[in-house]
Coordinates of C-alpha atoms in Angstrom, one line a residue:
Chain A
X28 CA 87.3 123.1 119.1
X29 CA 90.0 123.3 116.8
X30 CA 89.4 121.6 113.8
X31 CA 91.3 120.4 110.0
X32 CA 89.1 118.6 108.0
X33 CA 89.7 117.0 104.5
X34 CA 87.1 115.5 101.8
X35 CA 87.7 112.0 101.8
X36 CA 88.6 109.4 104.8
X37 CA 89.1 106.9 101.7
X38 CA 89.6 107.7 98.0
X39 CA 90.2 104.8 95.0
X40 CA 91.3 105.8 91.8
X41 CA 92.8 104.8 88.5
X42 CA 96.1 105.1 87.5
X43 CA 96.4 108.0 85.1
X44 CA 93.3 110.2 86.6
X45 CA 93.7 113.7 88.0
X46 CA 92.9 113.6 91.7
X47 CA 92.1 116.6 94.1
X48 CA 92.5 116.3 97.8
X49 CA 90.8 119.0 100.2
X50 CA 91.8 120.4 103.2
X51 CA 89.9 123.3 105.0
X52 CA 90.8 124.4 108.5
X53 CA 88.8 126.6 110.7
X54 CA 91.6 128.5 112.8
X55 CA 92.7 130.9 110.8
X56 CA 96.3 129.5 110.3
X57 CA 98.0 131.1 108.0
X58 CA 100.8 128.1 107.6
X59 CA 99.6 124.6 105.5
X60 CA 101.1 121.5 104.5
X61 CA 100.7 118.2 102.6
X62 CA 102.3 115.3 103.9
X63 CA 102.3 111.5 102.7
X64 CA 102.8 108.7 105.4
X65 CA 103.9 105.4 104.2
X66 CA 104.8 102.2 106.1
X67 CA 108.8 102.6 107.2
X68 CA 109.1 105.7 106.1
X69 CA 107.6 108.1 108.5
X70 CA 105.8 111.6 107.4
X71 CA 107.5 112.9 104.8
X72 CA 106.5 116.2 103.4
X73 CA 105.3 117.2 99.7
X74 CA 104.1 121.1 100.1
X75 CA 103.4 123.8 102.6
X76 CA 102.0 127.4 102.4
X77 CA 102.5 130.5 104.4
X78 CA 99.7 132.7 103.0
X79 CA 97.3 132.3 100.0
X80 CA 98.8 131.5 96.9
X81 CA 101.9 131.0 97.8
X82 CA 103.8 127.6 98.0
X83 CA 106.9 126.0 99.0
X84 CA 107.8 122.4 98.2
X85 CA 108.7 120.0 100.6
X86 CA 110.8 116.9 100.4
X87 CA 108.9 115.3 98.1
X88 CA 107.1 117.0 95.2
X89 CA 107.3 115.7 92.0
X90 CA 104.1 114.0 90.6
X91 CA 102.2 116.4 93.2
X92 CA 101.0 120.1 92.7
X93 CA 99.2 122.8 95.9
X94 CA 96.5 125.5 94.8
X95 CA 95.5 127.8 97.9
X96 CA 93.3 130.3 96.6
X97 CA 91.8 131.0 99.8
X98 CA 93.5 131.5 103.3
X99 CA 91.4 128.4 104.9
X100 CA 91.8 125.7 102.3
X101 CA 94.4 123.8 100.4
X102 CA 94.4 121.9 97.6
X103 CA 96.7 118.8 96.7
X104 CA 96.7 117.6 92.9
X105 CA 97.9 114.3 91.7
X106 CA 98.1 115.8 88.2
X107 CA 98.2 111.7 87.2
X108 CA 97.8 109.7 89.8
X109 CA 100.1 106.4 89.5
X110 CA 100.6 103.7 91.3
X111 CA 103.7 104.4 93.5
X112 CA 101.2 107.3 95.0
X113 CA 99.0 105.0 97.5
X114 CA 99.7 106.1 100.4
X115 CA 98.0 108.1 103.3
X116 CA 97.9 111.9 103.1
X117 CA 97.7 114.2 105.9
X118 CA 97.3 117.7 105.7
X119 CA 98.2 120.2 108.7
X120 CA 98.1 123.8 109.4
X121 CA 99.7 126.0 112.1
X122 CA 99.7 129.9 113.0
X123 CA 102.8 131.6 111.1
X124 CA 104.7 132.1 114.4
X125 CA 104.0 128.6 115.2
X126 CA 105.4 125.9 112.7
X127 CA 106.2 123.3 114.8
X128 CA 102.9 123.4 116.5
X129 CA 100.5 121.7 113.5
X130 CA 97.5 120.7 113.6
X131 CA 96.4 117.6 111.5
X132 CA 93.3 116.7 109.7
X133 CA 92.0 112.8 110.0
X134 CA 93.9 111.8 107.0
X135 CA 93.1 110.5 103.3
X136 CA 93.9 106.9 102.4
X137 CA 94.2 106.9 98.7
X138 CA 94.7 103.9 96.8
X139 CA 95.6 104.0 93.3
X140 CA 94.5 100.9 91.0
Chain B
X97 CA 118.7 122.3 110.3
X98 CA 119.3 119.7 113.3
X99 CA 118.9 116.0 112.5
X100 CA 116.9 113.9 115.6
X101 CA 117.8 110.2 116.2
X102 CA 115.3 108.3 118.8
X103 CA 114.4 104.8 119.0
X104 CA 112.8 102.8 116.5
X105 CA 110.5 101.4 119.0
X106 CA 109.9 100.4 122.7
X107 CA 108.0 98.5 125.0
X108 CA 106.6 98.6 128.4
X109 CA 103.4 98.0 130.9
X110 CA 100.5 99.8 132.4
X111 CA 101.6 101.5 135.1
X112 CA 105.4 102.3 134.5
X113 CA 106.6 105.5 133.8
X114 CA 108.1 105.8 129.9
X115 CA 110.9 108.2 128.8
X116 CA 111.8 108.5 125.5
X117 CA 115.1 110.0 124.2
X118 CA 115.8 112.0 121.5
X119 CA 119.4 113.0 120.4
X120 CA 119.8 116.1 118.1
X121 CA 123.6 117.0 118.6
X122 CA 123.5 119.9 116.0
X123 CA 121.0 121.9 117.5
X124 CA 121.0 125.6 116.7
X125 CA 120.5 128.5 119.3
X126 CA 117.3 129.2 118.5
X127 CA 115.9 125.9 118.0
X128 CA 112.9 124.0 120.3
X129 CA 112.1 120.9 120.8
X130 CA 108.8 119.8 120.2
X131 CA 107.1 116.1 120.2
X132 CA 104.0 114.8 118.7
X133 CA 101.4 111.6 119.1
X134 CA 100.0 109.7 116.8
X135 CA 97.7 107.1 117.2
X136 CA 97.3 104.4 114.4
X137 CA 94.3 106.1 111.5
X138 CA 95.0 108.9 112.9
X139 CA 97.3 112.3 112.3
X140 CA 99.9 113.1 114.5
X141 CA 99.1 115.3 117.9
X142 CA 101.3 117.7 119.4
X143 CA 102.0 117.2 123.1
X144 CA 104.7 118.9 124.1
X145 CA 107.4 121.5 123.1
X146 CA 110.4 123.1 125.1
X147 CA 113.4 124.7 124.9
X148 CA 115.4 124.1 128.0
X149 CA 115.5 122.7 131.3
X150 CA 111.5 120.9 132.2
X151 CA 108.3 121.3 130.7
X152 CA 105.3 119.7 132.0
X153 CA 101.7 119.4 131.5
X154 CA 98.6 117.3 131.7
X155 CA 99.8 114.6 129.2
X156 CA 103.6 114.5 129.6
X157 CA 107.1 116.0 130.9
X158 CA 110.1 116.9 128.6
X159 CA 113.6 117.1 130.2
X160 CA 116.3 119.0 128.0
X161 CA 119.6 119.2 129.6
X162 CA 122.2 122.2 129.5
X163 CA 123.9 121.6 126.5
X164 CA 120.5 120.8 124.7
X165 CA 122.0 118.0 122.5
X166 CA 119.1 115.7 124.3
X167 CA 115.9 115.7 125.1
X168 CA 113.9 113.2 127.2
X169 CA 109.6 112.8 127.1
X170 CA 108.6 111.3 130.0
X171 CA 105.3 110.0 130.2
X172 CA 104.3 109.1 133.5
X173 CA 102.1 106.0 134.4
X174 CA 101.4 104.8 131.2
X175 CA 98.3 102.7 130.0
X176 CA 97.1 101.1 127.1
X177 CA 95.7 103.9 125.4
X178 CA 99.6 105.6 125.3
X179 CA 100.2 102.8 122.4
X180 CA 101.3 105.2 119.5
X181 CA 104.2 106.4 117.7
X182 CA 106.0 109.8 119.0
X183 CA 108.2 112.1 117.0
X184 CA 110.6 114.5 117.9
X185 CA 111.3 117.5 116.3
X186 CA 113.4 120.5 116.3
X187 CA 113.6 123.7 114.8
X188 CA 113.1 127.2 114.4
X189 CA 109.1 128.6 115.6
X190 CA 109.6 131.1 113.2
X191 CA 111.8 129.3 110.6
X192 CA 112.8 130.4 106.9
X193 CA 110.7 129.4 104.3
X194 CA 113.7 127.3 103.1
X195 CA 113.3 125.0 106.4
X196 CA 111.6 121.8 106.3
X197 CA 109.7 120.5 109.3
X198 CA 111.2 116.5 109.2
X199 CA 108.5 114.4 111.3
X200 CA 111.1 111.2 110.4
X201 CA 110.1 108.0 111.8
X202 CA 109.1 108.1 115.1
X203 CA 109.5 105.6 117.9
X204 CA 106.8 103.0 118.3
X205 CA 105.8 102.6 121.7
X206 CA 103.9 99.7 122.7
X207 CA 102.2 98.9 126.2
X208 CA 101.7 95.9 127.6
X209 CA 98.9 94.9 130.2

């Protein structure tokens, strides 16, 4: 069974701390992205990756940084996590020749205080 | 990359058959069609994906017409559990790393008993 799995179901944090969100995925995917989904406005996406250590943004970046050091996991950093960044984070992966077939992890509900 | 307009949301009962349109008049040659599920605290789920004509199988059918600009998911006897929001998307399997997969905003469908 396929799976995408990332650290934390629920995550609360402080305004101004550095916060890491892992995903790992056990498919061998070569293809990884960040997304945020908010109320109204859909998935929207931050970052991807097509092979380890490389990076592409997405539609929404700023405040957000990606560290993939290793082919099955992918880091997002909220350098300083603020307010406006509650939301709930999904991460995804798919096989290079495969983008529009992703596979998503549970999700991360972070709020930050 | 092709834009996608579908419903905001939509109702109907146990038991009907669904279909859901999608429009994307700017399609490009090589560009499928491909439509996800998500049910609420959880990520989205891909169902379906096609490139012309019909494709069926064990959770839904998607009709795409001749000149593509369409597409219709058809989900056929529907029951509670089919309460979710369903995206359509279109682009490139193989895209540039310049593309963005947009998810947008999905229609809410909601069954009724």
């Amino acid at each position: 069974d396929v799976k995408v799995t990332q650290s934390s179901r629920y995550l609360v944090k402080r305004t101004g701390e550095k916060v890491f969100l892992e995903c790992v995925q056990d498919m061998d995917h070569e293809n990884m992205f960040w997304y945020r989904q908010d109320p109204g406005l859909g998935l929207r996406l931050i970052y991807f990756s097509y092979d380890v250590k490389m990076k592409e943004k997405g539609d929404i970046p700023e405040g957000y940084s990606v560290s993939r050091e290793k082919k099955e996991r992918f880091s997002l950093i909220l350098e300083s996590a603020s307010t406006n960044q509650t939301s709930m984070y999904l991460c995804a992966s798919s096989f290079v020749g495969a983008s529009y077939e992703q596979f998503f992890g549970p999700g991360t509900r972070l709020t930050v205080l | 990359l092709a834009k996608t307009t579908q419903p905001i949301s939509m109702d109907s009962y146990e038991g009907q058959e669904v279909n859901i349109t999608c429009s994307h008049n700017n399609i490009a040659t090589n560009d499928y069609i491909t439509w996800y599920q998500q049910f609420p605290s959880q990520g989205p789920r891909f169902i379906i994906q096609g490139y012309k004509t019909k494709v069926t199988n064990e959770v839904a059918s998607l009709f795409i017409p001749a000149d593509r600009k369409s597409s219709t998911l058809s989900l056929p006897r529907v029951s509670l559990s089919d309460t979710a929001v369903y995206y359509c998307l279109v682009g490139e399997l193989v895209g540039n790393r310049d593309d963005k997969i947009i998810f947008g905003k999905g229609t809410r469908l909601h069954i009724l008993p």
